[in-house]
PDB file of N, CA and C in Angstrom:
ATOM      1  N   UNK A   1      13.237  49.998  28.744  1.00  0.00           N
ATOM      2  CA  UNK A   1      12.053  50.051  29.572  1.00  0.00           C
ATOM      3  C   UNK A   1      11.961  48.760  30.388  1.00  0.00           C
ATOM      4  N   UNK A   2      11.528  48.969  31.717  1.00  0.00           N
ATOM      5  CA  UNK A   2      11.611  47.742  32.483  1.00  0.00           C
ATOM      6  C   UNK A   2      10.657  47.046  32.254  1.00  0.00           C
ATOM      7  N   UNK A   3      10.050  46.239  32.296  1.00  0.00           N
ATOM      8  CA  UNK A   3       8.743  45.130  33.013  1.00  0.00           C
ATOM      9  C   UNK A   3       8.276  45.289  34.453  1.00  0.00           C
ATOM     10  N   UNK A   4       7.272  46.268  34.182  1.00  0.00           N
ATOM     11  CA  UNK A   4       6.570  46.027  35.908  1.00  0.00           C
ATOM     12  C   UNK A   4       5.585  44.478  36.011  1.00  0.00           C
ATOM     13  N   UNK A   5       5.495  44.812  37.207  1.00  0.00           N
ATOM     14  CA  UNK A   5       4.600  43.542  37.948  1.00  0.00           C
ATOM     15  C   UNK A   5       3.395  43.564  37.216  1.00  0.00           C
ATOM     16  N   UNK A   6       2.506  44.747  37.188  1.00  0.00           N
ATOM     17  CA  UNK A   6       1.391  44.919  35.846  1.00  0.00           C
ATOM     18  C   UNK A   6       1.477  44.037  34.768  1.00  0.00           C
ATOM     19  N   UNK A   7       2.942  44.583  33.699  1.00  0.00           N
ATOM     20  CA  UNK A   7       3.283  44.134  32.497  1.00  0.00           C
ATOM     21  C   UNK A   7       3.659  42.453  32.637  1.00  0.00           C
ATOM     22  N   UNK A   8       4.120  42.055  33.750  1.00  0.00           N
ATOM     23  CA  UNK A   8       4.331  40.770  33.819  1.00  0.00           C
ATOM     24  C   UNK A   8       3.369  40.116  34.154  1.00  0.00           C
ATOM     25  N   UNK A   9       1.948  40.584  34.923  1.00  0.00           N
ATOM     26  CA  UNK A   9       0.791  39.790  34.878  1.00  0.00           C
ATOM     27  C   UNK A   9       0.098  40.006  33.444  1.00  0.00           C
ATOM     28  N   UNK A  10       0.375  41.282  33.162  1.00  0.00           N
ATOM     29  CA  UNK A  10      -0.246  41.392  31.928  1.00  0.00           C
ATOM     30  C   UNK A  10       0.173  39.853  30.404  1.00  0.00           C
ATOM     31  N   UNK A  11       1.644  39.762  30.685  1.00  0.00           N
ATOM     32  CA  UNK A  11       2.335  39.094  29.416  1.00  0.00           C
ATOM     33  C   UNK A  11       1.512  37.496  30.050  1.00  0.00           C
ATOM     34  N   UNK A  12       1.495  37.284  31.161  1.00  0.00           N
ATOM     35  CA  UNK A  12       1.044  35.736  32.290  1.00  0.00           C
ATOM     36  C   UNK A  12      -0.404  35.689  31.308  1.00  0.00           C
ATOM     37  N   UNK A  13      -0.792  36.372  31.503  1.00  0.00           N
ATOM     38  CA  UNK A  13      -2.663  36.622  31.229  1.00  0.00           C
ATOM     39  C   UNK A  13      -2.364  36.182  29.484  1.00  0.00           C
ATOM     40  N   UNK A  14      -1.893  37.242  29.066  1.00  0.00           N
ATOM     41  CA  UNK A  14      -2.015  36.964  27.861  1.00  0.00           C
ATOM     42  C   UNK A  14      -1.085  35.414  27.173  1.00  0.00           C
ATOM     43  N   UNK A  15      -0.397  34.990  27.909  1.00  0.00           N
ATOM     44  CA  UNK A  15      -0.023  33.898  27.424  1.00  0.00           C
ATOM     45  C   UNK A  15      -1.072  32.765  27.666  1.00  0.00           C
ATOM     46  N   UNK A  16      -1.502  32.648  28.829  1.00  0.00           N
ATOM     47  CA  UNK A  16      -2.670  31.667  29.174  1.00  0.00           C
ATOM     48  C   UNK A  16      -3.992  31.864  28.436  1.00  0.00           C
ATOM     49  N   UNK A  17      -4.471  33.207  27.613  1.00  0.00           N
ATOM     50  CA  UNK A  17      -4.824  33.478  26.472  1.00  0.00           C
ATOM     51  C   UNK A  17      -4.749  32.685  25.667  1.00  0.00           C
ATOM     52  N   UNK A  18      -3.413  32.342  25.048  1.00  0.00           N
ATOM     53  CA  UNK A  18      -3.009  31.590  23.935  1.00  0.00           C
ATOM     54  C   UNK A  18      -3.410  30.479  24.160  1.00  0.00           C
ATOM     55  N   UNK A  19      -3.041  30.020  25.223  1.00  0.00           N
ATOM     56  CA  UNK A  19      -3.189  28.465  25.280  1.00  0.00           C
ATOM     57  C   UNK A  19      -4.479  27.884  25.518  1.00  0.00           C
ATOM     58  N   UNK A  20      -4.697  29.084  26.012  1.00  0.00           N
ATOM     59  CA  UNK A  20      -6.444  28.714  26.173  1.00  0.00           C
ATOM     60  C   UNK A  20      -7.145  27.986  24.790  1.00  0.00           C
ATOM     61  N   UNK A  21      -6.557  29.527  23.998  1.00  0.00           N
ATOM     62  CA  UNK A  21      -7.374  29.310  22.292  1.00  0.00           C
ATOM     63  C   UNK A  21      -7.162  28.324  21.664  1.00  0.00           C
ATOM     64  N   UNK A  22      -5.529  27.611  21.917  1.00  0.00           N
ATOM     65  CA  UNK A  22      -5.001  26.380  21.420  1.00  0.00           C
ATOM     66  C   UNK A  22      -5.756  25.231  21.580  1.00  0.00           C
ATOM     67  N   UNK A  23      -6.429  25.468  22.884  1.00  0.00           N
ATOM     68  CA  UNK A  23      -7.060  24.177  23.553  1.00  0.00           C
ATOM     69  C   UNK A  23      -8.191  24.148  23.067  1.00  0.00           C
ATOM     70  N   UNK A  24      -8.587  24.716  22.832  1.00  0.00           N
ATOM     71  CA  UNK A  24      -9.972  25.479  22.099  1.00  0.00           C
ATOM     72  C   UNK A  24     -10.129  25.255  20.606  1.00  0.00           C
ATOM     73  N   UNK A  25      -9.496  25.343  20.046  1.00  0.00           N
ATOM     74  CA  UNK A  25      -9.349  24.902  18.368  1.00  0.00           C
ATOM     75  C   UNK A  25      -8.657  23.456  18.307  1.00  0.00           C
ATOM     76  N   UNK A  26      -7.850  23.003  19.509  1.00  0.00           N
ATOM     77  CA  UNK A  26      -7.677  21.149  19.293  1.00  0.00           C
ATOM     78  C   UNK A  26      -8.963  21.072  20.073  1.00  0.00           C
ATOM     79  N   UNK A  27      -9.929  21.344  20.805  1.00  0.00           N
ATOM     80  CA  UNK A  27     -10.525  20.948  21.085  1.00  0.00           C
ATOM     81  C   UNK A  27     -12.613  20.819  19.771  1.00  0.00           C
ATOM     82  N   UNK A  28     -12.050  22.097  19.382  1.00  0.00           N
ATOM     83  CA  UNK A  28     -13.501  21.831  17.907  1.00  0.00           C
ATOM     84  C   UNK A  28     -12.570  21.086  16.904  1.00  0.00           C
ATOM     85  N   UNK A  29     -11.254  20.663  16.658  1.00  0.00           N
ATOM     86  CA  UNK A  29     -11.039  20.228  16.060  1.00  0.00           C
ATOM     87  C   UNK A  29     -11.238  18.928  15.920  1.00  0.00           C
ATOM     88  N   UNK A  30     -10.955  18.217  17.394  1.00  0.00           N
ATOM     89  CA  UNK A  30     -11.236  17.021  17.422  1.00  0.00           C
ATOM     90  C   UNK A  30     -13.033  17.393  17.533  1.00  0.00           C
ATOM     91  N   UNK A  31     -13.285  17.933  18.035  1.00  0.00           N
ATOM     92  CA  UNK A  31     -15.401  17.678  17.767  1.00  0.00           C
ATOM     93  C   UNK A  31     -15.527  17.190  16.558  1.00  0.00           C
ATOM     94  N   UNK A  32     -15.028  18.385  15.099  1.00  0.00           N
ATOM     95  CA  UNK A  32     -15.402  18.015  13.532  1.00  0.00           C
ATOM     96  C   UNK A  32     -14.965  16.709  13.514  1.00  0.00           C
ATOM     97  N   UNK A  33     -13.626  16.072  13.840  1.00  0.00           N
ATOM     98  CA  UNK A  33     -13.264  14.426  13.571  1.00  0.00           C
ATOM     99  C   UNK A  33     -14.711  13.471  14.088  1.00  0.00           C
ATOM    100  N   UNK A  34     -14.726  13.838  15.623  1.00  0.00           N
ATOM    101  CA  UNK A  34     -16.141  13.005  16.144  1.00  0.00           C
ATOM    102  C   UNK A  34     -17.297  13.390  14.785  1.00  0.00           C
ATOM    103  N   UNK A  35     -17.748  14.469  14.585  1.00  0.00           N
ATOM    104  CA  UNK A  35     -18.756  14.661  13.842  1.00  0.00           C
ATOM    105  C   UNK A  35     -18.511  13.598  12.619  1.00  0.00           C
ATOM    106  N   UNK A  36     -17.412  13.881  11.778  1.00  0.00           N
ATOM    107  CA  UNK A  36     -17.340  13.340  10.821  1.00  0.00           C
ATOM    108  C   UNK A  36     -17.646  11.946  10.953  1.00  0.00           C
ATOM    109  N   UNK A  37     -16.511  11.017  11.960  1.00  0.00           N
ATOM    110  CA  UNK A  37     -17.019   9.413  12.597  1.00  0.00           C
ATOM    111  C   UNK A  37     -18.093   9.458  12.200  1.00  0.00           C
ATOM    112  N   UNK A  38     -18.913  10.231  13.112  1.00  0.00           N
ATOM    113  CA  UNK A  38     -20.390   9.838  13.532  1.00  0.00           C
ATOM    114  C   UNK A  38     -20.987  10.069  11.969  1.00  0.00           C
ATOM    115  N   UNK A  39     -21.194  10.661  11.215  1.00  0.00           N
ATOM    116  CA  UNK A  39     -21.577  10.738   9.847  1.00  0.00           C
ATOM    117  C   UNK A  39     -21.169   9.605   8.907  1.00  0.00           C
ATOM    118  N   UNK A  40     -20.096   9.448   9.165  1.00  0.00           N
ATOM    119  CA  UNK A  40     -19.166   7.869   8.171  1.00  0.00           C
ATOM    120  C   UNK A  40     -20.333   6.937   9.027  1.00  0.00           C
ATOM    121  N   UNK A  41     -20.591   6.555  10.348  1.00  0.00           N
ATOM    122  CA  UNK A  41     -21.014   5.200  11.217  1.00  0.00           C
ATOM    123  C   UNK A  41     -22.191   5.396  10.816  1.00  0.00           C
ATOM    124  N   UNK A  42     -23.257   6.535  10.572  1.00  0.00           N
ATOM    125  CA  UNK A  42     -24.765   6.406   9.994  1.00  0.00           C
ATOM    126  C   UNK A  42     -24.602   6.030   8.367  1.00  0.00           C
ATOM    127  N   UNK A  43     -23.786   6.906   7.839  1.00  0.00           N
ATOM    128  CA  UNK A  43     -24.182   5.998   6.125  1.00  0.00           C
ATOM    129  C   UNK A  43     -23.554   4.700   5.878  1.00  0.00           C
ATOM    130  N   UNK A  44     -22.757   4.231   6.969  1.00  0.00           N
ATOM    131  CA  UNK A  44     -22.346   2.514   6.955  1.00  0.00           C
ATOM    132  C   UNK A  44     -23.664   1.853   7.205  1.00  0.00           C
ATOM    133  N   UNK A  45     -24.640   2.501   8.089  1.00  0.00           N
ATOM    134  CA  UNK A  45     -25.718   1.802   9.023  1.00  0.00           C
ATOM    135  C   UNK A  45     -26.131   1.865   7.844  1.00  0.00           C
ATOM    136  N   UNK A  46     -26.997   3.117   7.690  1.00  0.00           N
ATOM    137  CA  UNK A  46     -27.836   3.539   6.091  1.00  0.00           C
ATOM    138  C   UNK A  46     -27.809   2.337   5.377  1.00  0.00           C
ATOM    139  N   UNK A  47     -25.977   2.500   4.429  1.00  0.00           N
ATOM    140  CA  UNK A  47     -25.669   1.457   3.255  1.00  0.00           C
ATOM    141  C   UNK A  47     -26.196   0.119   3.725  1.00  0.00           C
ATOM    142  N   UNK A  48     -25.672  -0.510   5.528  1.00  0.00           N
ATOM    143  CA  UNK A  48     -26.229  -1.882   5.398  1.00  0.00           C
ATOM    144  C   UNK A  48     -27.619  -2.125   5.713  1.00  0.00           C
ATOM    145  N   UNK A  49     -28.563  -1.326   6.497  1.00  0.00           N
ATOM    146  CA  UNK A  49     -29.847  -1.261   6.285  1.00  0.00           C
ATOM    147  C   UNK A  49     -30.585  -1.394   5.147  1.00  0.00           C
ATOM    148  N   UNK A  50     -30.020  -0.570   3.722  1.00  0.00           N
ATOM    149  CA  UNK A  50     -30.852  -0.695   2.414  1.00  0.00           C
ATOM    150  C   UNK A  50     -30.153  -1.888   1.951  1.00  0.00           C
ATOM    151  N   UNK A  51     -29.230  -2.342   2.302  1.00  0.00           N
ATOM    152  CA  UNK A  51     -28.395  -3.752   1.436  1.00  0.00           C
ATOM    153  C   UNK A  51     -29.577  -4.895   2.086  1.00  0.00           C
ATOM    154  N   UNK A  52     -29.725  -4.781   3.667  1.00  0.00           N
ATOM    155  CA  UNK A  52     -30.809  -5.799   3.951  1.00  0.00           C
ATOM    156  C   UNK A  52     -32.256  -5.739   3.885  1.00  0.00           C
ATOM    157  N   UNK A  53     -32.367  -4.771   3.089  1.00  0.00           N
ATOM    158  CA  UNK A  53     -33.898  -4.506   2.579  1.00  0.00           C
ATOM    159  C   UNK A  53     -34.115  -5.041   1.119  1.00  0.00           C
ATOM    160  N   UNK A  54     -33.040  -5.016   0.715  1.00  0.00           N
ATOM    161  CA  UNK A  54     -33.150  -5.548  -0.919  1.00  0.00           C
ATOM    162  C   UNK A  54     -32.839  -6.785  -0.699  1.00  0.00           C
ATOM    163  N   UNK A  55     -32.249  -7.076   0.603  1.00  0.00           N
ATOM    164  CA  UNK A  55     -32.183  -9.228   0.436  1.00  0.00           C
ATOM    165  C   UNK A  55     -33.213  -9.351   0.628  1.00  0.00           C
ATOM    166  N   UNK A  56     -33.931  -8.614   1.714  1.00  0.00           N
ATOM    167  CA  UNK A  56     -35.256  -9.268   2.444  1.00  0.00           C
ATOM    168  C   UNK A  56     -36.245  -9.676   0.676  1.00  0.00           C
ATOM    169  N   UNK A  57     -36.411  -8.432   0.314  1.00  0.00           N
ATOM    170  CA  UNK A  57     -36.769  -8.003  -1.329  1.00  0.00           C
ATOM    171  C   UNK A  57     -36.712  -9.357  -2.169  1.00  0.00           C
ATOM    172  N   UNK A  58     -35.526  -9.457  -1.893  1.00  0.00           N
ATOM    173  CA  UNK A  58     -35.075 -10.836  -2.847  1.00  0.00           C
ATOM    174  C   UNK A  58     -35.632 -12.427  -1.878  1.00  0.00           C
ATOM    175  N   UNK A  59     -35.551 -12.498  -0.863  1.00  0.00           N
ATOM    176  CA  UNK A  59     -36.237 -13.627  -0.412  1.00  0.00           C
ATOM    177  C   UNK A  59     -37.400 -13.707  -0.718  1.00  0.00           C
ATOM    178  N   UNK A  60     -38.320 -12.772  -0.211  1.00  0.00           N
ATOM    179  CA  UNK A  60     -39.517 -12.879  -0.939  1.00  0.00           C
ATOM    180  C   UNK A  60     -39.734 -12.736  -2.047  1.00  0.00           C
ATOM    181  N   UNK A  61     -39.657 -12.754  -3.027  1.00  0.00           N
ATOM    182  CA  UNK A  61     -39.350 -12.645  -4.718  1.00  0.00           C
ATOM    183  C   UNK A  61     -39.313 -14.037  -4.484  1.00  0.00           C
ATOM    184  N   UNK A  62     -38.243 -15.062  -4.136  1.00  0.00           N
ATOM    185  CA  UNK A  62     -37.713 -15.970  -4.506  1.00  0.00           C
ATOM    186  C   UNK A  62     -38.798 -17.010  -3.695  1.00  0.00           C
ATOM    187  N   UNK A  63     -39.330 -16.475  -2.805  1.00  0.00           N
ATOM    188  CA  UNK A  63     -40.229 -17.194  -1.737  1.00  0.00           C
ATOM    189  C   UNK A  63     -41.779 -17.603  -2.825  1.00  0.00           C
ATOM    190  N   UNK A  64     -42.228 -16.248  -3.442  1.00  0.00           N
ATOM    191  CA  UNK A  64     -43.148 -15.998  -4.331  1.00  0.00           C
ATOM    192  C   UNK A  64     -42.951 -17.124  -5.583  1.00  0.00           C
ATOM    193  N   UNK A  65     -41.755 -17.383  -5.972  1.00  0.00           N
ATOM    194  CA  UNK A  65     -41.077 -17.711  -7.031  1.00  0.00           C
ATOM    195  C   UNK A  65     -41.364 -19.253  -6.981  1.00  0.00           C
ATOM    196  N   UNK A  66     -41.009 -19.916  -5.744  1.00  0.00           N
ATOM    197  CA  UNK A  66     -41.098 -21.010  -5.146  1.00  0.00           C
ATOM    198  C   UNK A  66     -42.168 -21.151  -5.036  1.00  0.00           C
ATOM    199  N   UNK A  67     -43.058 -20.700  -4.286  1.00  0.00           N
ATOM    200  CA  UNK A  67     -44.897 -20.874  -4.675  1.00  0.00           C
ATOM    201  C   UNK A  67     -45.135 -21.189  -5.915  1.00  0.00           C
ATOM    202  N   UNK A  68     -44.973 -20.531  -6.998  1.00  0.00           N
ATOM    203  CA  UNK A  68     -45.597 -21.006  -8.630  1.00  0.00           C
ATOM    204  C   UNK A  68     -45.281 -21.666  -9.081  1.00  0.00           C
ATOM    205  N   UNK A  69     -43.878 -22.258  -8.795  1.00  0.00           N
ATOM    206  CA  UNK A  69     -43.506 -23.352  -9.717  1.00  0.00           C
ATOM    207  C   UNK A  69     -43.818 -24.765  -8.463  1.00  0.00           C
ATOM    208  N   UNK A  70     -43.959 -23.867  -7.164  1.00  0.00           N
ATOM    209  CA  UNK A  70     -44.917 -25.579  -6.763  1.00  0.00           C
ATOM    210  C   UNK A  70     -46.071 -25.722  -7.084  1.00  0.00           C
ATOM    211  N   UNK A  71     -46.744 -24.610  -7.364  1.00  0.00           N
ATOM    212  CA  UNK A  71     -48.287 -24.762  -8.123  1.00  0.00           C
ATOM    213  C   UNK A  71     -48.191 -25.017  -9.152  1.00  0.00           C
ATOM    214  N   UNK A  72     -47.300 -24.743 -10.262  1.00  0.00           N
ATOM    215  CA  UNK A  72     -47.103 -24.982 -11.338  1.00  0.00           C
ATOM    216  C   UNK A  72     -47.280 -27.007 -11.378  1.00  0.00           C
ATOM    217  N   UNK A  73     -45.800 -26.848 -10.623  1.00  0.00           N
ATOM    218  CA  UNK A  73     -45.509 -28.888 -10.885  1.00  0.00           C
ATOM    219  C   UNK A  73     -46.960 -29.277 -10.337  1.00  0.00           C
ATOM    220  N   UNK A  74     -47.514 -28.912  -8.804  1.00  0.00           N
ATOM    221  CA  UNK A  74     -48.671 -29.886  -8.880  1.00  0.00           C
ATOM    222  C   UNK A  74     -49.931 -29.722  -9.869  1.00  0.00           C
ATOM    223  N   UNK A  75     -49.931 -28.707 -10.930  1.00  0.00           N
ATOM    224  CA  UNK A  75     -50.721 -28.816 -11.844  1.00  0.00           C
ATOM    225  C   UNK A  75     -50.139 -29.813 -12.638  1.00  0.00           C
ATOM    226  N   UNK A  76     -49.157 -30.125 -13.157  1.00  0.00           N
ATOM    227  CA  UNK A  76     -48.922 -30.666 -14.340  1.00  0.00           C
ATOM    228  C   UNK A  76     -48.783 -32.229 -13.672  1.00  0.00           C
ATOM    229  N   UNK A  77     -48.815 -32.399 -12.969  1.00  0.00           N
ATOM    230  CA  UNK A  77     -48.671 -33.875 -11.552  1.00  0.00           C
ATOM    231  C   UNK A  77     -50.313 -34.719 -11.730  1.00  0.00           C
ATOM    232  N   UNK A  78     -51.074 -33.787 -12.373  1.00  0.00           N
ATOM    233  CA  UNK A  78     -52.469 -34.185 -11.935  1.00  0.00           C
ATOM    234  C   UNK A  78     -52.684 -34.457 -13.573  1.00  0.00           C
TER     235      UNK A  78
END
């Protein structure tokens, strides 16, 4: 059976089909990678946001800490 001009636009079409879809699945493929990045770069933020909430935490603790024992010494000073 030959290949008409039909069947040969037909096989054209359907190959550019393919490649289409190819481009199309590397293309959500790389999206999920971006997605993922972007999910890893917020719970880095997250993790160092709550890491500098518990220093802040701890300065003042230690700030508080420093108050009583200067009230403390100038009681015992007198």
């Amino acid at each position: 059976m030959a290949l008409t001009g039909d069947h040969l636009t037909e096989f054209g079409q359907l190959k550019e089909l393919e490649r289409a879809k190819r481009e199309l699945n590397k293309m959500k493929l790389e999206r999920d990678v971006a997605k993922q990045e972007r999910d890893a770069t917020i719970q880095e933020f997250n993790t160092a946001t709550q890491k500098l909430e518990e220093a802040f935490d701890t300065i003042d603790s230690l700030k508080k800490s420093i108050a009583l024992l200067e009230s403390e010494l100038a009681k015992s000073q007198k």
